[in-house]
CSV table of C-alpha atoms in Angstrom, one decimal:
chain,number,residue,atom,x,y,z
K,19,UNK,CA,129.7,-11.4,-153.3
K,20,UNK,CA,129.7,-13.2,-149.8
K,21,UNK,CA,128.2,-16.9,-150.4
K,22,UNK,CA,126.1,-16.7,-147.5
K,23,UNK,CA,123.3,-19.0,-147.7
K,24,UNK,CA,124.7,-20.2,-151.2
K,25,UNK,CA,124.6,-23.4,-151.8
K,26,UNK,CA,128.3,-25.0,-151.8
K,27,UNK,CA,129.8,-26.1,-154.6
K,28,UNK,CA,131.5,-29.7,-154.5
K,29,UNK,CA,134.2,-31.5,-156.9
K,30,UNK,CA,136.8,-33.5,-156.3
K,31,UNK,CA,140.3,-34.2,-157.6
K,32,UNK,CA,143.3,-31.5,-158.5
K,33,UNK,CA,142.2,-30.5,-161.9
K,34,UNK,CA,141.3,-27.1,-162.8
K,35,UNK,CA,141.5,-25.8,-159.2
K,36,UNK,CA,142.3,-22.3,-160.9
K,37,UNK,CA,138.7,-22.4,-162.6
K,38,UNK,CA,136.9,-23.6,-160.0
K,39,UNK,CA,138.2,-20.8,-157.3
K,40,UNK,CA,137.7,-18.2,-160.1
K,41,UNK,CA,133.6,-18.9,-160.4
K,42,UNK,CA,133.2,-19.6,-156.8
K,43,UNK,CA,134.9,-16.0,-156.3
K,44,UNK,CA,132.9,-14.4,-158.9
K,45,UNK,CA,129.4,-16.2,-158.0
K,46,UNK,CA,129.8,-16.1,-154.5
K,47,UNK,CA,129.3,-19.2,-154.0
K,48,UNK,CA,131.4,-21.4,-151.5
K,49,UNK,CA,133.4,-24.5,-152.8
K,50,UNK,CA,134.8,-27.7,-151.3
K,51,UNK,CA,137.1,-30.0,-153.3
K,52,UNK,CA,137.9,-33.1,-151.9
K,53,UNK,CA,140.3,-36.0,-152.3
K,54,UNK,CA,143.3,-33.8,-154.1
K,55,UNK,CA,145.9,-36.2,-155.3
K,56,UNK,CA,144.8,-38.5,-152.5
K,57,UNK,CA,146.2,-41.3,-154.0
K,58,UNK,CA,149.4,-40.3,-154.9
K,59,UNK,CA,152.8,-40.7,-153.1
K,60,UNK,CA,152.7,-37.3,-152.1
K,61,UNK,CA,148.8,-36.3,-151.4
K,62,UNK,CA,147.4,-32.5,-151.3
K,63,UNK,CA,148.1,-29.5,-153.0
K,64,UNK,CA,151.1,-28.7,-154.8
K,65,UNK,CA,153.4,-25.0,-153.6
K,66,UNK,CA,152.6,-23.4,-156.6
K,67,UNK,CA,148.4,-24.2,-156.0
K,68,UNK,CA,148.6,-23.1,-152.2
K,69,UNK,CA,150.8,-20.1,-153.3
K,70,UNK,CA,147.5,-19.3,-155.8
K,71,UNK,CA,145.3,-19.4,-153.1
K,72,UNK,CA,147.3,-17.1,-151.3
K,73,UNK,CA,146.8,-14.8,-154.2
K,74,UNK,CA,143.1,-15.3,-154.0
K,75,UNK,CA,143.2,-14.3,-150.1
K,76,UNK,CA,144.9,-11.3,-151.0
K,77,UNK,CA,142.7,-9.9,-153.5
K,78,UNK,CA,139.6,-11.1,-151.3
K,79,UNK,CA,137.9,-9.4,-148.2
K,80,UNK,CA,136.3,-11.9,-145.5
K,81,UNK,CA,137.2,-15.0,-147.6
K,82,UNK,CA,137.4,-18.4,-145.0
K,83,UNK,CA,139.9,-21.0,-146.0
K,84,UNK,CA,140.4,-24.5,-145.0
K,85,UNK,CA,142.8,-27.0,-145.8
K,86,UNK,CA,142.8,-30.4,-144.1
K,87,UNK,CA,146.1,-31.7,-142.5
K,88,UNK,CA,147.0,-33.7,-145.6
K,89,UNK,CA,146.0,-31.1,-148.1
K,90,UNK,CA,143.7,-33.3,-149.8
K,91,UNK,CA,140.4,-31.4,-148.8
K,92,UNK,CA,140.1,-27.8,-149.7
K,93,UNK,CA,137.0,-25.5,-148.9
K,94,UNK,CA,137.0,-21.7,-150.0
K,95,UNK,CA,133.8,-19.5,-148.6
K,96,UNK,CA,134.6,-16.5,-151.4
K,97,UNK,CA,134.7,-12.9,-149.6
K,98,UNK,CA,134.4,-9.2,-151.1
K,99,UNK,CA,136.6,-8.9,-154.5
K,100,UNK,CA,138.6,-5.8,-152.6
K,101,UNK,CA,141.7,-5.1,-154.7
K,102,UNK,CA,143.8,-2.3,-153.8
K,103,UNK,CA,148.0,-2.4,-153.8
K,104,UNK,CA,149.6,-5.5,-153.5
K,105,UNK,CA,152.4,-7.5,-154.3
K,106,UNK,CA,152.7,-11.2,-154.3
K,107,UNK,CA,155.7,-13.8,-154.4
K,108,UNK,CA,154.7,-16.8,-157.1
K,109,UNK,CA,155.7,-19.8,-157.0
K,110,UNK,CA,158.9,-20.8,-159.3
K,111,UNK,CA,157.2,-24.3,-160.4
K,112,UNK,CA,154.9,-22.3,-162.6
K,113,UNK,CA,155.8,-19.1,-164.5
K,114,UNK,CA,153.4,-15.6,-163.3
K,115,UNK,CA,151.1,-16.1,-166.4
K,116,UNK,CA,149.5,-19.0,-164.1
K,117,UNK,CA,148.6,-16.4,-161.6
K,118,UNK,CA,147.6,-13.8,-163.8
K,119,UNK,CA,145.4,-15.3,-166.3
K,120,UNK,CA,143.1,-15.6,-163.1
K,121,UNK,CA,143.7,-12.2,-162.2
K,122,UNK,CA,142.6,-11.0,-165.5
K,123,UNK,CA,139.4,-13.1,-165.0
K,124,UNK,CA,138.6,-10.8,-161.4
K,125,UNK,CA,140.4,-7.5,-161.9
K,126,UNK,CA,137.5,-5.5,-163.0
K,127,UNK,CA,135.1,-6.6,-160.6
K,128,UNK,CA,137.1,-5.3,-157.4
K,129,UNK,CA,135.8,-3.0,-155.2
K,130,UNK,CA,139.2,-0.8,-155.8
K,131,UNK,CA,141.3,-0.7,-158.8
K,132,UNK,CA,144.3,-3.5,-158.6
K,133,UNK,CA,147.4,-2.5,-159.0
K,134,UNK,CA,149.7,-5.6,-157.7
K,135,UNK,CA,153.5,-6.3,-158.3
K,136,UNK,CA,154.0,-10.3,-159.0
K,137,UNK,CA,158.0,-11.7,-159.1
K,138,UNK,CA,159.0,-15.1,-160.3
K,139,UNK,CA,159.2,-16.7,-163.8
K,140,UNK,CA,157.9,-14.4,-166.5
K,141,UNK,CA,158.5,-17.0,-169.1
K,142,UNK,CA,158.3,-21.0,-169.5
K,143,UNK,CA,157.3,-23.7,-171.5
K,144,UNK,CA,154.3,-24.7,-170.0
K,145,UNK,CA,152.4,-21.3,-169.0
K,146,UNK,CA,151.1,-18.4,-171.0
K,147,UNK,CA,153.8,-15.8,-171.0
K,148,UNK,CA,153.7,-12.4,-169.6
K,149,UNK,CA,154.6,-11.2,-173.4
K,150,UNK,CA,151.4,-12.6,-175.0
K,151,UNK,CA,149.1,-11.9,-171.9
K,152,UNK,CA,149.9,-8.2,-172.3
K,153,UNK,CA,149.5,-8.6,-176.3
K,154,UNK,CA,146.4,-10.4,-176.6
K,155,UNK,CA,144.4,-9.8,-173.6
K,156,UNK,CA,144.6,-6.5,-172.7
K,157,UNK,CA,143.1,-5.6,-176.3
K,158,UNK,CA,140.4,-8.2,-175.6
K,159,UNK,CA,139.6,-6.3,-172.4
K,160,UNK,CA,139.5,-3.1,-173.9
K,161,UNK,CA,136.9,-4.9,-176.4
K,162,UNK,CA,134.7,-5.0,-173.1
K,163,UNK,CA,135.2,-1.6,-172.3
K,164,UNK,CA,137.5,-2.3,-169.9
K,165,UNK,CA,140.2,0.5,-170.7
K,166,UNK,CA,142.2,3.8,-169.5
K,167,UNK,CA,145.7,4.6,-168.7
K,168,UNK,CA,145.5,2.5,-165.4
K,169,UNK,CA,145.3,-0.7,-167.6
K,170,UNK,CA,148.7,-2.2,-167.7
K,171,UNK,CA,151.1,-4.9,-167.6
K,172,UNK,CA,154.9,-4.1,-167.6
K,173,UNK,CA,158.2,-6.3,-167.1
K,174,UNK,CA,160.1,-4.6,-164.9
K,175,UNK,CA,162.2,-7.9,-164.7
K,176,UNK,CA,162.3,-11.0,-166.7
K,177,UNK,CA,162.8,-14.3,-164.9
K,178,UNK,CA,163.7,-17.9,-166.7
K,179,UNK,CA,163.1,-21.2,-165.3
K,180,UNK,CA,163.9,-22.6,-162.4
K,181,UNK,CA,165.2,-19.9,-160.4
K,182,UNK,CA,163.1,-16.9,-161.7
K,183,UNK,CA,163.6,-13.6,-160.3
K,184,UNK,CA,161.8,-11.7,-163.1
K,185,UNK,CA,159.1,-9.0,-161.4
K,186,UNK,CA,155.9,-7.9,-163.2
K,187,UNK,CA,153.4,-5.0,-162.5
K,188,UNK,CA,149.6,-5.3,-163.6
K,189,UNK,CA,146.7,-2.5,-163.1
K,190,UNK,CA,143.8,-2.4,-164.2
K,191,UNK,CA,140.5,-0.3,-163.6
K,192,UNK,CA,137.1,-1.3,-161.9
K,193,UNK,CA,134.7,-1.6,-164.0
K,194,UNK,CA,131.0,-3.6,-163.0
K,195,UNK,CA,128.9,-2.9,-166.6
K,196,UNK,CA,130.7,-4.4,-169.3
K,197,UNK,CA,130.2,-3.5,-173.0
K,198,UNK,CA,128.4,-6.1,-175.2
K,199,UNK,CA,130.8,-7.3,-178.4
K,200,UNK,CA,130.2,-8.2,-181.9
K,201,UNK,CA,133.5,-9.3,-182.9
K,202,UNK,CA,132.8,-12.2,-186.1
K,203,UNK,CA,134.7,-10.9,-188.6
K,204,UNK,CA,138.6,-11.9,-188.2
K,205,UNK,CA,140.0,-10.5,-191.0
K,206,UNK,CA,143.0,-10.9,-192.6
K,207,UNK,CA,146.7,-10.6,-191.4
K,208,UNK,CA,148.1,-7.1,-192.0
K,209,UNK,CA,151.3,-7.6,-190.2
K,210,UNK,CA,153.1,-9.5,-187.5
K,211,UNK,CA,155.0,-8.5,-184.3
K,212,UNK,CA,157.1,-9.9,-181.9
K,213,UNK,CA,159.8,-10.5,-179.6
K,214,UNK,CA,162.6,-12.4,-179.0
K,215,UNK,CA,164.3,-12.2,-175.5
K,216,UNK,CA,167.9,-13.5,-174.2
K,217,UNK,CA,168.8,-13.3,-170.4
K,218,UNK,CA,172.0,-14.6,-169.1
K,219,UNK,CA,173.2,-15.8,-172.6
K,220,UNK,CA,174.3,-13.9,-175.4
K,221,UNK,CA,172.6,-11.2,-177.1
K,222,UNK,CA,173.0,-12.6,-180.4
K,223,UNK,CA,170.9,-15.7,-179.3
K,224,UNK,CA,167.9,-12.9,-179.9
K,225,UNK,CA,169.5,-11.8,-183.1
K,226,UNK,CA,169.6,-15.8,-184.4
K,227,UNK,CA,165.9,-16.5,-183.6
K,228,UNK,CA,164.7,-13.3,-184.9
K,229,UNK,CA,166.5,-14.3,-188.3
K,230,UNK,CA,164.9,-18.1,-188.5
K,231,UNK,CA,161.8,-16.5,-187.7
K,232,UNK,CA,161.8,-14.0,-190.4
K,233,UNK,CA,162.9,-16.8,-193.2
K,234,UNK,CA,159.1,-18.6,-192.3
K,235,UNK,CA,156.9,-15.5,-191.8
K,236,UNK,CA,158.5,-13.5,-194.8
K,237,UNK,CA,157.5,-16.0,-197.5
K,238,UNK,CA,153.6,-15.0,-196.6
K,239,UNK,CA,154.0,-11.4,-195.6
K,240,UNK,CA,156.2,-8.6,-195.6
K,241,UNK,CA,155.2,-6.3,-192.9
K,242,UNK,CA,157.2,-8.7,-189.8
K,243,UNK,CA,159.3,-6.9,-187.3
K,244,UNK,CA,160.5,-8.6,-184.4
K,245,UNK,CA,162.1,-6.5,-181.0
K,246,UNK,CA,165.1,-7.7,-179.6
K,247,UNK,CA,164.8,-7.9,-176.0
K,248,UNK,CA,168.7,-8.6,-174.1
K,249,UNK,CA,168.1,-7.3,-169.9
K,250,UNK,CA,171.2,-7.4,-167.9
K,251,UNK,CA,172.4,-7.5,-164.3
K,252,UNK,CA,169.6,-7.4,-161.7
K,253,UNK,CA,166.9,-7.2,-164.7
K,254,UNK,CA,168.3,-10.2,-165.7
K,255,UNK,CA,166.4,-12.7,-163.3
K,256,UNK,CA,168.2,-15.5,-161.5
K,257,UNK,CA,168.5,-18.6,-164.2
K,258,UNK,CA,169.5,-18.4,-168.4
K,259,UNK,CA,167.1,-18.9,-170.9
K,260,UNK,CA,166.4,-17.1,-173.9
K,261,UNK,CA,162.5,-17.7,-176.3
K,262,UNK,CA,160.5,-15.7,-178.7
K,263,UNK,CA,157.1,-14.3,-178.6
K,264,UNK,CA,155.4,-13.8,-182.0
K,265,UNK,CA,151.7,-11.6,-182.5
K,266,UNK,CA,150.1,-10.9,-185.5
K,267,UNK,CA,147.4,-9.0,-186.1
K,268,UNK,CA,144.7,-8.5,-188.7
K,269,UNK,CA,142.6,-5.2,-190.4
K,270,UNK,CA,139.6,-6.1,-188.0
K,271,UNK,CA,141.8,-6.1,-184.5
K,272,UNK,CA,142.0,-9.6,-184.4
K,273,UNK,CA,145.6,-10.6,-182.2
K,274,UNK,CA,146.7,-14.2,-182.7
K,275,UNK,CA,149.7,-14.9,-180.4
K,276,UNK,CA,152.5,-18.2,-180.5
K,277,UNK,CA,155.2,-18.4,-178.6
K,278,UNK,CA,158.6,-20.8,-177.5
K,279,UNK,CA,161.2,-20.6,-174.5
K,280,UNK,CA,164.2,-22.4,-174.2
K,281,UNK,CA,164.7,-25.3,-172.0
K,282,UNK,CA,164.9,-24.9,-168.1
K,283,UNK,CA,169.2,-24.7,-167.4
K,284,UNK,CA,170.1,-27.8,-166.2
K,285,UNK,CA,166.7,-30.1,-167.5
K,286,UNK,CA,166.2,-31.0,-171.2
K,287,UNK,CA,168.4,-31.1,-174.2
K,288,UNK,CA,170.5,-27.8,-175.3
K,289,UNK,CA,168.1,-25.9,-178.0
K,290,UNK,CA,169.5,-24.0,-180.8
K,291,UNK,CA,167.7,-20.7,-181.4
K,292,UNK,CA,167.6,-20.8,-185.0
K,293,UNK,CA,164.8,-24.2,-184.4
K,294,UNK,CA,163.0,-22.5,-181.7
K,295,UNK,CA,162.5,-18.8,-183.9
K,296,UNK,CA,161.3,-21.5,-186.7
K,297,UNK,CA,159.2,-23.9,-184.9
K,298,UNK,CA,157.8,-20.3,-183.0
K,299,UNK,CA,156.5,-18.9,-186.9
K,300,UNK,CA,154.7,-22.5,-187.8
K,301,UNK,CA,153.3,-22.4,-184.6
K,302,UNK,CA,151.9,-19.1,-185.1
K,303,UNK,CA,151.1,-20.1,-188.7
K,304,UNK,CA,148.9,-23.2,-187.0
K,305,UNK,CA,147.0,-20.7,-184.7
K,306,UNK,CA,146.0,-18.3,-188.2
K,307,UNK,CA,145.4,-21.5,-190.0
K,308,UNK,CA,143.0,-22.8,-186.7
K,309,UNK,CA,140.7,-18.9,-187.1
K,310,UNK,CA,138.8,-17.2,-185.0
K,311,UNK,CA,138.6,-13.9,-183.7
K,312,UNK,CA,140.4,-15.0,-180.2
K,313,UNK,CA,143.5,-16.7,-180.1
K,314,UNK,CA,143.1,-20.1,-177.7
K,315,UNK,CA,145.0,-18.8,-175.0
K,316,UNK,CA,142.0,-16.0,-174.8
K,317,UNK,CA,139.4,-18.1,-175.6
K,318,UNK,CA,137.9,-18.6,-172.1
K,319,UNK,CA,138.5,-15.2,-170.9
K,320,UNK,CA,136.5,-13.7,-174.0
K,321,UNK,CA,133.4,-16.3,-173.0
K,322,UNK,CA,133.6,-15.4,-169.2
K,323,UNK,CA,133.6,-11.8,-169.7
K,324,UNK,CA,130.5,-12.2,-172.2
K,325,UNK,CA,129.1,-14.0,-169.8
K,326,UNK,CA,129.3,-11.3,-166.6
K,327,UNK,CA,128.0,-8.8,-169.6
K,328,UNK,CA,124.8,-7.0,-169.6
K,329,UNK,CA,122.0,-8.9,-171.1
K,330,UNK,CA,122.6,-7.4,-174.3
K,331,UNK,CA,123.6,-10.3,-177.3
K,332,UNK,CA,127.5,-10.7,-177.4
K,333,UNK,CA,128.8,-13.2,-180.4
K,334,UNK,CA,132.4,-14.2,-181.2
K,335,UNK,CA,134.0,-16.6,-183.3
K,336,UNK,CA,136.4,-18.8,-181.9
K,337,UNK,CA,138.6,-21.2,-183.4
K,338,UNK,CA,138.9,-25.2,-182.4
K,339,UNK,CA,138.1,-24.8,-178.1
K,340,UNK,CA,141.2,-25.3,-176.4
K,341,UNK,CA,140.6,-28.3,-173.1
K,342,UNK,CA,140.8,-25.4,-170.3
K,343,UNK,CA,138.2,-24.0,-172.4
K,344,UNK,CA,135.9,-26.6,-172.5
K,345,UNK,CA,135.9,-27.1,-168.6
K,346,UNK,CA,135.5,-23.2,-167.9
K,347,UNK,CA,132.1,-23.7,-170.1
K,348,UNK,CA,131.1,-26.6,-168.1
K,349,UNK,CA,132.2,-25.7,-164.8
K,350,UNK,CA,130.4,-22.2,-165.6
K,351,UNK,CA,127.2,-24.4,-166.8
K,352,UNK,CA,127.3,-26.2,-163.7
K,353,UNK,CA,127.1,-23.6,-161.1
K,354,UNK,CA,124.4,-21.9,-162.9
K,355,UNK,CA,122.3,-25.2,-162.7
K,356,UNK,CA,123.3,-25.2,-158.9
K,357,UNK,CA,121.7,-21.7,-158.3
K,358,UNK,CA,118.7,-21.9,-160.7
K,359,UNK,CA,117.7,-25.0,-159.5
């Protein structure tokens, strides 16, 4: 996967930096971004977009990166996918689900199987959660054939906003054929799971959102549990919080996922639990009523993975595209009219 003679690819502006350093990786080719936030007070990339590409180095053998003085000018010759042990420090301004949505994306393609350990915020308001990542896309890989007991993601830690200190392993095998899908047919719901998490605050906060939630979900179906998840001491993380994490799941294997977190300690008004377990069920309520056989955090992983398949017809049905799905199609689009042409 070296982008030797390649031809480079070339954008400019912040946006979607994640996307773009996840094709070039995968296509080989080399990238070069230009004017990043250059008119802004502060110009270049952000900590938490230098600590990704970090995280790309890591997993990458033989990969050249240059950043300009100012930050504003990034370009990224991809390496070897290599893989192998590792463990990385994220950045507290965006939870670990930034990082491993990516990671998802190049795991199976590594020359050795990944097994990395990740620390920092395991749950926020702005970034998928470790919760739903290991309850929605893990299935979807397995879908792919992407499977076996070294497929995993587990908490060891959980870590709120701002602080963090939550810790997170994720495995998962190599594999380079992937299995065609034929996955149309969502089905209907047959139960709903979830969880509802408390650190640094009171249990019962778990027990109060798990009750609101159950008034909303109950009136459509009976078959709702929800775990109660209360870690203490050093499991606890570094910063309060407390937030829910609701799945449901249909006769065909469809997951649909919502989910809510309380407000960062210190930023934001006080939230009570019993509105965020409600508002968590209408959300998850919104994403049934929206269909499809992916939920939209999924969405572009499911159309990537298609893509990197054997030539064999894959079809899904997808709800409404989410935005960061739309770009992934285009930039995907885009650097396949760069090599065939």
């Amino acid at each position: 996967m070296a982008g030797g003679g390649a031809q480079c690819l070339s954008f400019a502006g912040c946006n979607f930096l994640r996307q773009r350093l996840v094709l070039s990786t995968l296509s080989g080719r080399p990238l070069k971004i230009r004017k990043i936030r250059a008119k802004e007070e502060d110009p270049g990339l952000r900590d938490f977009e230098a600590c990704f590409i970090r995280l790309i180095d890591k997993v990458t053998n033989g990969s050249r990166i240059e950043i300009n003085q100012t930050g504003t000018t990034l370009y990224y010759q991809p390496g070897l996918l290599y893989g192998g042990s590792l463990e990385h420090d994220c950045s507290p301004s965006r939870s670990i689900g930034y990082y491993l949505e990516s990671l998802l994306c190049l795991a199976p393609f590594m020359k050795h199987p990944l097994k990395i350990v990740l620390r920092g915020v395991t749950n926020d308001q702005v970034d998928p959660s470790v919760d739903v990542l290991k309850a929605t896309a893990l299935p979807l890989l397995k879908k792919f054939g992407i499977d076996g007991e070294s497929l995993e993601i587990k908490i060891n830690r959980r870590g709120m906003p701002p602080k963090g200190g939550g810790e997170i392993l994720f495995a998962c095998p190599v594999r380079k054929v992937l299995q065609p899908i034929q996955f149309t047919d969502p089905g209907k719901i047959k139960r709903i799971r979830g969880t509802a998490y408390s650190v640094r605050v009171s249990p019962q906060m778990a027990n109060r959102m798990v009750e609101s939630a159950r008034s909303v979900l109950n009136k459509f179906l009976p078959d709702v549990y929800i775990y109660t998840d209360h870690m203490k001491g050093i499991s606890s993380g570094k910063s309060p919080g407390f937030g829910i994490c609701l799945i449901a799941e249909t006769i065909n294997g469809t997951i649909l996922s919502a989910e809510l977190a309380s407000n960062p300690q210190g930023q934001g008004a006080a939230v009570l639990p019993e509105e965020l377990g409600q508002n968590c069920a209408k959300l998850l309520l919104e994403e049934i009523y929206r269909g499809g056989c992916v939920d939209s955090t999924n969405q572009s992983l499911a159309l990537l993975l298609m893509t990197l398949g054997q030539q064999d017809v894959s079809k899904v049905l997808l709800g409404p595209l989410s935005p960061y799905t739309c770009v992934s199609i285009a930039l995907y689009f885009l650097s396949r009219l760069i090599s065939d042409g």
